[in-house]
mmCIF file of C-alpha atoms and ligand atoms in Angstrom:
data_model
loop_
_atom_site.group_PDB
_atom_site.id
_atom_site.type_symbol
_atom_site.label_atom_id
_atom_site.label_comp_id
_atom_site.label_asym_id
_atom_site.label_seq_id
_atom_site.Cartn_x
_atom_site.Cartn_y
_atom_site.Cartn_z
ATOM 1 C CA MET A 5 -39.497 3.655 0.259
ATOM 2 C CA LEU A 6 -40.756 0.385 1.760
ATOM 3 C CA ASP A 7 -43.146 0.302 3.647
ATOM 4 C CA GLU A 8 -46.407 -2.040 4.678
ATOM 5 C CA LEU A 9 -48.194 0.768 5.035
ATOM 6 C CA SER A 10 -50.619 -0.225 7.959
ATOM 7 C CA THR A 11 -50.437 3.847 9.713
ATOM 8 C CA GLY A 12 -48.764 5.127 6.946
ATOM 9 C CA SER A 13 -50.807 7.134 3.652
ATOM 10 C CA ARG A 14 -49.128 6.942 -0.219
ATOM 11 C CA ALA A 15 -51.271 10.540 0.864
ATOM 12 C CA THR A 16 -48.061 11.978 2.377
ATOM 13 C CA VAL A 17 -45.208 10.413 0.546
ATOM 14 C CA PRO A 18 -43.946 12.659 -2.366
ATOM 15 C CA ASP A 19 -45.076 11.989 -5.697
ATOM 16 C CA ALA A 20 -40.552 11.319 -7.067
ATOM 17 C CA ALA A 21 -40.207 8.429 -4.445
ATOM 18 C CA THR A 22 -41.601 4.803 -5.340
ATOM 19 C CA THR A 23 -43.138 3.157 -2.973
ATOM 20 C CA ILE A 24 -43.017 -0.135 -2.284
ATOM 21 C CA VAL A 25 -46.273 -1.677 -0.060
ATOM 22 C CA GLY A 26 -43.640 -4.743 2.183
ATOM 23 C CA ASP A 27 -42.788 -5.903 5.950
ATOM 24 C CA VAL A 28 -39.403 -5.442 6.478
ATOM 25 C CA PRO A 29 -39.049 -8.575 7.886
ATOM 26 C CA ASP A 30 -40.538 -9.876 4.365
ATOM 27 C CA GLY A 31 -36.839 -10.817 2.110
ATOM 28 C CA GLY A 32 -37.874 -9.641 -1.003
ATOM 29 C CA ALA A 33 -39.460 -6.074 -0.655
ATOM 30 C CA LEU A 34 -36.188 -4.825 1.139
ATOM 31 C CA GLU A 35 -34.461 -7.124 -2.098
ATOM 32 C CA ARG A 36 -36.140 -4.714 -4.390
ATOM 33 C CA ALA A 37 -36.334 -1.729 -1.474
ATOM 34 C CA MET A 38 -32.521 -2.206 -1.260
ATOM 35 C CA ALA A 39 -31.005 -2.387 -4.747
ATOM 36 C CA ASP A 40 -28.152 0.421 -5.632
ATOM 37 C CA VAL A 41 -29.360 1.906 -1.760
ATOM 38 C CA ASP A 42 -26.278 4.705 -0.785
ATOM 39 C CA VAL A 43 -28.028 5.537 1.763
ATOM 40 C CA VAL A 44 -31.024 3.687 3.831
ATOM 41 C CA PHE A 45 -33.023 5.472 6.735
ATOM 42 C CA HIS A 46 -34.481 2.868 8.739
ATOM 43 C CA GLN A 47 -38.160 3.680 11.062
ATOM 44 C CA VAL A 48 -39.832 0.827 10.969
ATOM 45 C CA ALA A 49 -41.013 -0.495 14.128
ATOM 46 C CA VAL A 50 -44.147 -1.407 16.249
ATOM 47 C CA VAL A 51 -44.302 1.334 18.589
ATOM 48 C CA ASP A 52 -47.297 0.844 20.137
ATOM 49 C CA VAL A 53 -45.044 -0.834 23.784
ATOM 50 C CA GLY A 54 -48.073 -2.902 25.382
ATOM 51 C CA ARG A 55 -48.333 -4.834 22.146
ATOM 52 C CA THR A 56 -44.986 -4.946 22.505
ATOM 53 C CA VAL A 57 -45.391 -6.292 25.891
ATOM 54 C CA GLU A 58 -48.110 -8.718 24.250
ATOM 55 C CA HIS A 59 -46.475 -9.992 21.287
ATOM 56 C CA PRO A 60 -42.953 -10.258 22.212
ATOM 57 C CA ARG A 61 -41.958 -12.732 20.502
ATOM 58 C CA GLU A 62 -44.067 -11.344 17.074
ATOM 59 C CA THR A 63 -43.097 -7.952 17.617
ATOM 60 C CA ASN A 64 -39.230 -9.027 18.036
ATOM 61 C CA ALA A 65 -39.764 -10.346 14.470
ATOM 62 C CA THR A 66 -40.732 -6.463 12.710
ATOM 63 C CA ASN A 67 -38.188 -4.878 15.464
ATOM 64 C CA LEU A 68 -35.350 -6.746 16.039
ATOM 65 C CA ASP A 69 -34.933 -9.480 13.361
ATOM 66 C CA GLY A 70 -36.240 -6.470 10.912
ATOM 67 C CA THR A 71 -34.007 -4.178 12.056
ATOM 68 C CA LEU A 72 -31.010 -7.086 11.399
ATOM 69 C CA ALA A 73 -32.107 -7.766 7.675
ATOM 70 C CA VAL A 74 -31.143 -4.239 7.126
ATOM 71 C CA LEU A 75 -28.171 -4.485 8.141
ATOM 72 C CA ASP A 76 -27.328 -7.984 6.123
ATOM 73 C CA ARG A 77 -28.747 -6.324 3.024
ATOM 74 C CA ALA A 78 -26.903 -2.574 4.263
ATOM 75 C CA ARG A 79 -23.681 -4.986 3.972
ATOM 76 C CA GLU A 80 -24.590 -6.759 0.827
ATOM 77 C CA GLU A 81 -25.574 -3.132 -0.599
ATOM 78 C CA ASP A 82 -22.479 -1.638 1.545
ATOM 79 C CA ALA A 83 -24.596 1.290 2.222
ATOM 80 C CA ARG A 84 -24.719 3.841 5.609
ATOM 81 C CA VAL A 85 -27.900 2.843 7.791
ATOM 82 C CA VAL A 86 -29.280 5.305 9.478
ATOM 83 C CA LEU A 87 -31.174 3.704 12.063
ATOM 84 C CA ALA A 88 -33.865 4.972 14.363
ATOM 85 C CA SER A 89 -33.534 4.364 18.052
ATOM 86 C CA SER A 90 -35.283 5.527 20.929
ATOM 87 C CA ALA A 91 -34.803 7.353 24.705
ATOM 88 C CA ALA A 92 -36.754 3.461 25.499
ATOM 89 C CA VAL A 93 -33.575 2.301 25.994
ATOM 90 C CA TYR A 94 -32.409 4.440 29.149
ATOM 91 C CA GLY A 95 -36.166 3.647 31.352
ATOM 92 C CA SER A 96 -35.839 5.921 34.520
ATOM 93 C CA ALA A 97 -32.350 6.656 34.219
ATOM 94 C CA ASP A 98 -31.098 8.282 37.638
ATOM 95 C CA GLU A 99 -29.373 10.921 36.321
ATOM 96 C CA LEU A 100 -30.944 14.212 33.977
ATOM 97 C CA PRO A 101 -30.239 14.996 31.199
ATOM 98 C CA ILE A 102 -29.881 11.933 29.902
ATOM 99 C CA ALA A 103 -26.507 11.530 28.183
ATOM 100 C CA GLU A 104 -25.760 8.398 25.725
ATOM 101 C CA THR A 105 -22.822 6.889 27.707
ATOM 102 C CA ALA A 106 -26.481 6.197 30.569
ATOM 103 C CA PRO A 107 -26.645 2.842 30.731
ATOM 104 C CA PHE A 108 -29.272 0.831 29.193
ATOM 105 C CA GLU A 109 -32.094 -0.266 31.801
ATOM 106 C CA PRO A 110 -35.295 -1.498 28.759
ATOM 107 C CA ARG A 111 -38.239 -2.215 31.069
ATOM 108 C CA SER A 112 -40.645 -3.025 28.428
ATOM 109 C CA PRO A 113 -40.186 -5.703 24.927
ATOM 110 C CA TYR A 114 -40.256 -3.101 22.944
ATOM 111 C CA ALA A 115 -37.405 -1.358 24.874
ATOM 112 C CA VAL A 116 -34.820 -4.645 24.983
ATOM 113 C CA GLN A 117 -35.878 -4.399 20.456
ATOM 114 C CA LYS A 118 -34.690 -0.962 20.946
ATOM 115 C CA SER A 119 -31.625 -1.578 22.911
ATOM 116 C CA ALA A 120 -30.477 -4.573 20.854
ATOM 117 C CA ALA A 121 -31.433 -2.724 17.634
ATOM 118 C CA ASP A 122 -29.034 -0.125 19.035
ATOM 119 C CA GLU A 123 -26.438 -2.288 19.619
ATOM 120 C CA TYR A 124 -26.123 -4.154 16.636
ATOM 121 C CA ALA A 125 -25.589 -0.938 14.529
ATOM 122 C CA ARG A 126 -22.509 -0.145 16.045
ATOM 123 C CA ARG A 127 -21.571 -4.703 16.793
ATOM 124 C CA TYR A 128 -21.906 -3.565 12.414
ATOM 125 C CA ALA A 129 -19.620 -0.840 12.950
ATOM 126 C CA ASP A 130 -17.031 -2.625 14.781
ATOM 127 C CA LEU A 131 -17.472 -6.124 12.352
ATOM 128 C CA TYR A 132 -17.456 -6.044 9.788
ATOM 129 C CA GLU A 133 -17.074 -2.018 9.019
ATOM 130 C CA LEU A 134 -20.834 -1.146 8.288
ATOM 131 C CA PRO A 135 -20.968 2.435 8.239
ATOM 132 C CA THR A 136 -24.286 2.588 11.307
ATOM 133 C CA VAL A 137 -26.011 5.527 13.239
ATOM 134 C CA ALA A 138 -28.033 4.976 15.621
ATOM 135 C CA LEU A 139 -30.501 8.502 16.584
ATOM 136 C CA ARG A 140 -31.980 7.258 20.229
ATOM 137 C CA TYR A 141 -35.552 9.649 19.566
ATOM 138 C CA PHE A 142 -36.791 11.138 22.589
ATOM 139 C CA ASN A 143 -40.868 11.958 22.862
ATOM 140 C CA VAL A 144 -41.853 12.650 18.807
ATOM 141 C CA PHE A 145 -44.362 15.025 17.439
ATOM 142 C CA GLY A 146 -45.858 16.664 14.413
ATOM 143 C CA PRO A 147 -48.358 16.073 12.089
ATOM 144 C CA ASP A 148 -50.076 12.820 10.316
ATOM 145 C CA ARG A 149 -49.547 11.135 13.558
ATOM 146 C CA ARG A 150 -52.331 8.623 13.458
ATOM 147 C CA GLY A 151 -54.446 5.827 15.841
ATOM 148 C CA PRO A 152 -54.242 4.992 19.099
ATOM 149 C CA TYR A 153 -51.000 5.055 19.765
ATOM 150 C CA SER A 154 -50.029 8.611 18.385
ATOM 151 C CA GLY A 155 -48.576 10.103 21.865
ATOM 152 C CA VAL A 156 -50.380 12.604 24.034
ATOM 153 C CA ILE A 157 -49.798 15.950 22.143
ATOM 154 C CA SER A 158 -52.183 14.285 19.289
ATOM 155 C CA THR A 159 -54.695 13.575 22.303
ATOM 156 C CA PHE A 160 -54.918 15.954 24.160
ATOM 157 C CA LEU A 161 -54.641 18.205 20.421
ATOM 158 C CA SER A 162 -58.247 15.884 19.462
ATOM 159 C CA GLN A 163 -59.922 16.148 23.071
ATOM 160 C CA ALA A 164 -59.688 20.605 22.944
ATOM 161 C CA ARG A 165 -60.869 19.867 19.843
ATOM 162 C CA ALA A 166 -63.718 18.115 20.573
ATOM 163 C CA GLY A 167 -64.615 19.644 22.865
ATOM 164 C CA ASP A 168 -63.421 17.071 25.595
ATOM 165 C CA PRO A 169 -62.304 17.483 28.890
ATOM 166 C CA ILE A 170 -58.529 17.183 28.055
ATOM 167 C CA THR A 171 -56.867 14.065 30.311
ATOM 168 C CA VAL A 172 -53.692 13.710 32.539
ATOM 169 C CA ASN A 173 -52.043 11.317 33.308
ATOM 170 C CA GLY A 174 -51.593 11.238 37.659
ATOM 171 C CA ASP A 175 -50.214 13.986 39.091
ATOM 172 C CA GLY A 176 -49.193 16.027 35.874
ATOM 173 C CA GLU A 177 -45.478 16.887 37.233
ATOM 174 C CA GLN A 178 -43.922 13.832 34.962
ATOM 175 C CA THR A 179 -42.034 15.061 32.669
ATOM 176 C CA ARG A 180 -40.758 15.017 28.845
ATOM 177 C CA ASP A 181 -38.819 15.318 25.935
ATOM 178 C CA PHE A 182 -40.910 16.673 22.902
ATOM 179 C CA VAL A 183 -39.175 17.047 19.506
ATOM 180 C CA HIS A 184 -40.578 18.585 16.221
ATOM 181 C CA VAL A 185 -40.307 15.999 13.215
ATOM 182 C CA ASP A 186 -38.367 18.169 10.767
ATOM 183 C CA ASP A 187 -35.838 18.053 13.364
ATOM 184 C CA VAL A 188 -36.131 14.385 13.139
ATOM 185 C CA VAL A 189 -35.783 14.908 10.022
ATOM 186 C CA ARG A 190 -32.900 17.341 10.140
ATOM 187 C CA ALA A 191 -31.008 14.556 12.261
ATOM 188 C CA ASN A 192 -31.155 11.871 9.760
ATOM 189 C CA LEU A 193 -30.072 14.330 7.482
ATOM 190 C CA LEU A 194 -26.525 15.037 8.932
ATOM 191 C CA ALA A 195 -26.222 11.367 10.055
ATOM 192 C CA ALA A 196 -26.704 10.479 6.520
ATOM 193 C CA THR A 197 -23.118 12.362 5.507
ATOM 194 C CA THR A 198 -21.573 11.898 9.701
ATOM 195 C CA ASP A 199 -17.458 10.633 9.057
ATOM 196 C CA ASP A 200 -18.302 10.200 13.635
ATOM 197 C CA VAL A 201 -20.486 6.588 12.230
ATOM 198 C CA GLY A 202 -20.562 3.793 14.804
ATOM 199 C CA ALA A 203 -22.544 5.585 17.891
ATOM 200 C CA ALA A 204 -25.595 7.051 19.157
ATOM 201 C CA TYR A 205 -27.177 10.200 19.569
ATOM 202 C CA ASN A 206 -29.889 11.807 21.386
ATOM 203 C CA VAL A 207 -32.209 13.528 18.826
ATOM 204 C CA GLY A 208 -34.757 15.406 21.718
ATOM 205 C CA SER A 209 -35.135 19.404 22.209
ATOM 206 C CA GLY A 210 -33.369 19.242 25.121
ATOM 207 C CA THR A 211 -36.177 21.050 26.891
ATOM 208 C CA ARG A 212 -38.553 19.069 29.968
ATOM 209 C CA THR A 213 -41.916 19.592 29.615
ATOM 210 C CA SER A 214 -44.433 18.802 32.676
ATOM 211 C CA ILE A 215 -47.658 17.057 31.190
ATOM 212 C CA ARG A 216 -49.099 19.491 32.933
ATOM 213 C CA GLU A 217 -47.759 22.536 31.507
ATOM 214 C CA LEU A 218 -48.560 20.464 27.518
ATOM 215 C CA ALA A 219 -52.110 20.300 28.867
ATOM 216 C CA GLU A 220 -52.425 24.150 29.395
ATOM 217 C CA THR A 221 -49.916 24.889 26.448
ATOM 218 C CA VAL A 222 -52.626 22.541 23.613
ATOM 219 C CA ARG A 223 -55.741 24.398 25.296
ATOM 220 C CA ASP A 224 -54.015 28.106 24.680
ATOM 221 C CA ALA A 225 -53.028 26.789 21.006
ATOM 222 C CA THR A 226 -56.655 25.838 20.323
ATOM 223 C CA GLY A 227 -58.207 28.312 22.545
ATOM 224 C CA ALA A 228 -60.496 25.504 23.739
ATOM 225 C CA ASP A 229 -62.717 25.799 26.583
ATOM 226 C CA VAL A 230 -62.556 22.793 28.351
ATOM 227 C CA PRO A 231 -61.014 21.075 31.736
ATOM 228 C CA ILE A 232 -57.919 19.808 32.690
ATOM 229 C CA VAL A 233 -59.158 16.061 34.786
ATOM 230 C CA HIS A 234 -56.261 14.738 36.230
ATOM 231 C CA GLU A 235 -56.936 9.960 35.993
ATOM 232 C CA ASP A 236 -54.884 7.545 37.710
ATOM 233 C CA PRO A 237 -51.382 7.700 36.718
ATOM 234 C CA ARG A 238 -49.951 5.259 34.005
ATOM 235 C CA PRO A 239 -48.384 1.159 35.839
ATOM 236 C CA GLY A 240 -44.698 1.971 34.568
ATOM 237 C CA ASP A 241 -44.590 5.036 33.277
ATOM 238 C CA VAL A 242 -40.818 7.105 33.371
ATOM 239 C CA ARG A 243 -40.912 9.871 35.692
ATOM 240 C CA HIS A 244 -38.910 12.285 33.788
ATOM 241 C CA SER A 245 -36.867 12.329 30.463
ATOM 242 C CA VAL A 246 -35.070 14.967 28.939
ATOM 243 C CA ALA A 247 -31.834 15.210 26.723
ATOM 244 C CA ASP A 248 -28.371 16.104 26.737
ATOM 245 C CA LEU A 249 -27.929 17.357 23.443
ATOM 246 C CA SER A 250 -23.554 18.223 23.960
ATOM 247 C CA ARG A 251 -22.461 14.876 21.669
ATOM 248 C CA ALA A 252 -25.123 15.551 19.090
ATOM 249 C CA SER A 253 -24.666 18.765 18.752
ATOM 250 C CA ARG A 254 -20.752 18.969 18.867
ATOM 251 C CA ARG A 255 -20.368 15.831 15.989
ATOM 252 C CA LEU A 256 -22.990 15.604 14.186
ATOM 253 C CA GLY A 257 -23.578 19.821 14.517
ATOM 254 C CA TYR A 258 -27.595 19.412 15.759
ATOM 255 C CA GLU A 259 -29.652 21.683 17.141
ATOM 256 C CA PRO A 260 -33.422 21.582 17.179
ATOM 257 C CA THR A 261 -35.071 24.147 15.890
ATOM 258 C CA VAL A 262 -38.414 24.681 16.471
ATOM 259 C CA GLU A 263 -40.089 25.169 20.279
ATOM 260 C CA LEU A 264 -42.898 23.349 21.517
ATOM 261 C CA GLU A 265 -45.175 26.461 21.790
ATOM 262 C CA ASP A 266 -44.753 26.501 17.606
ATOM 263 C CA GLY A 267 -45.171 23.428 16.385
ATOM 264 C CA LEU A 268 -47.991 22.976 18.909
ATOM 265 C CA ARG A 269 -49.596 26.551 16.902
ATOM 266 C CA SER A 270 -48.802 25.018 13.241
ATOM 267 C CA LEU A 271 -50.441 21.708 14.889
ATOM 268 C CA SER A 272 -53.418 23.429 16.076
ATOM 269 C CA ALA A 273 -53.223 26.484 12.168
ATOM 270 C CA ARG A 274 -52.983 22.980 10.203
ATOM 271 C CA ARG A 275 -56.186 20.660 11.532
ATOM 272 C CA THR A 276 -58.203 23.970 11.402
ATOM 273 C CA ARG A 277 -57.159 24.821 7.651
ATOM 274 C CA THR A 278 -57.891 20.957 6.288
ATOM 275 C CA ALA A 279 -61.053 20.938 8.382
ATOM 276 C CA THR A 280 -62.518 24.225 6.751
ATOM 277 C CA SER A 281 -61.060 23.194 2.924
ATOM 278 C CA ASP A 282 -62.534 20.025 4.429
ATOM 279 C CA ARG A 283 -65.577 21.437 4.804
ATOM 280 C CA THR A 284 -65.672 23.442 0.893
ATOM 281 C CA ALA A 285 -64.512 20.884 -0.563
HETATM 282 C C1 UD1 B 27 -43.111 7.294 24.104
HETATM 283 C C2 UD1 B 27 -42.607 6.668 23.170
HETATM 284 C C3 UD1 B 27 -42.412 5.428 23.321
HETATM 285 C C4 UD1 B 27 -40.560 4.994 23.484
HETATM 286 C C5 UD1 B 27 -41.440 6.200 25.050
HETATM 287 C C6 UD1 B 27 -39.784 6.300 25.402
HETATM 288 C C7 UD1 B 27 -44.680 7.071 21.851
HETATM 289 C C8 UD1 B 27 -46.621 7.556 21.801
HETATM 290 N N1 UD1 B 27 -44.742 7.138 23.016
HETATM 291 O O1 UD1 B 27 -43.425 6.730 25.873
HETATM 292 O O2 UD1 B 27 -42.479 4.710 21.822
HETATM 293 O O3 UD1 B 27 -41.106 3.751 24.064
HETATM 294 O O4 UD1 B 27 -41.067 7.529 24.390
HETATM 295 O O5 UD1 B 27 -38.318 7.210 24.684
HETATM 296 O O6 UD1 B 27 -44.616 8.630 20.962
HETATM 297 N N2 UD1 B 27 -50.247 10.607 29.477
HETATM 298 C C9 UD1 B 27 -50.970 11.195 29.619
HETATM 299 N N3 UD1 B 27 -53.157 11.421 29.310
HETATM 300 C C10 UD1 B 27 -52.963 10.913 27.817
HETATM 301 C C11 UD1 B 27 -51.673 10.318 27.683
HETATM 302 C C12 UD1 B 27 -50.032 10.414 28.264
HETATM 303 O O7 UD1 B 27 -51.805 12.056 30.879
HETATM 304 O O8 UD1 B 27 -53.931 10.792 27.752
HETATM 305 C C13 UD1 B 27 -49.052 10.644 29.391
HETATM 306 C C14 UD1 B 27 -48.251 9.413 30.010
HETATM 307 O O9 UD1 B 27 -48.938 9.675 31.368
HETATM 308 C C15 UD1 B 27 -47.402 10.132 29.919
HETATM 309 C C16 UD1 B 27 -47.353 11.173 29.383
HETATM 310 O O10 UD1 B 27 -47.869 12.058 28.907
HETATM 311 O O11 UD1 B 27 -46.650 10.920 31.059
HETATM 312 C C17 UD1 B 27 -46.329 10.974 27.487
HETATM 313 O O12 UD1 B 27 -47.381 9.221 26.979
HETATM 314 P P1 UD1 B 27 -46.935 8.887 25.762
HETATM 315 O O13 UD1 B 27 -47.064 10.140 24.322
HETATM 316 O O14 UD1 B 27 -47.831 7.879 26.347
HETATM 317 O O15 UD1 B 27 -45.159 8.726 25.348
HETATM 318 P P2 UD1 B 27 -44.607 7.474 26.350
HETATM 319 O O16 UD1 B 27 -45.230 7.352 27.572
HETATM 320 O O17 UD1 B 27 -43.234 8.504 26.655
#
């Protein structure tokens, strides 16, 4: 595994895996990490959209140049590349659910970088016969998301646990497609073996959840007695997003398995267990 460990942690990596600490655009680290590999799961990116708005060129170096470095190195090794693309490529889509054939409408440098990386994956397949698969992740949630940019679910869970009000931006009627990380891992494994390469696939749950409904579900799952308050809408917030999973189902055999309520319940249970063991340690 190659990671510069700015948001990740060695503690979550299985002992059997070799960890190389380094950055993707750093040729030396990539050279070593990809020696003799058959498949690469390329997840590295600066995911903080605000940072890409402030620093388009610097973040492009990781998000796009880094992806090109991985693709070039994969050509040397004749390795397959499964890369993390994003639903951000679609922007505010006109038609719901969103199919992979929807036009790209990138609204931020992050979305431009992901659109180009996604497109390059197909060009490398066409031009150099490199087996590539781009997976367009919707809103991913699960354990161990850290840092200030870890998504609405971890924000709501932290607020409920701290006994603070849950803060909904705008009217809360905006919707998202929340997909559990276990399903994202399954999609990656299917992409590692599919014959249908040189293509992009949506990875979501196929279910729309409003942010207001999410706030109520988090409150129920944690049993917290906290109010739900509304704040100003976030500028440029996408109104609705939900994946059409027909292509991923037909060609990859991908089917989401974790319901949002179950995923949230296990996150709150996990947290309670961790808090208990912290106290007894
Ligand atoms: C997510 C991804 C982003 C990707 C985009 C498009 C994360 C952290 N971000 O952005 O990388 O480009 O999908 O696929 O996964 N909200 C509140 N209160 C809060 C925080 C957020 O109401 O305290 C609302 C936001 O206004 C938004 C929704 O929750 O409507 C989701 O926000 P967020 O988790 O930040 O993700 P996206 O903006 O959808």
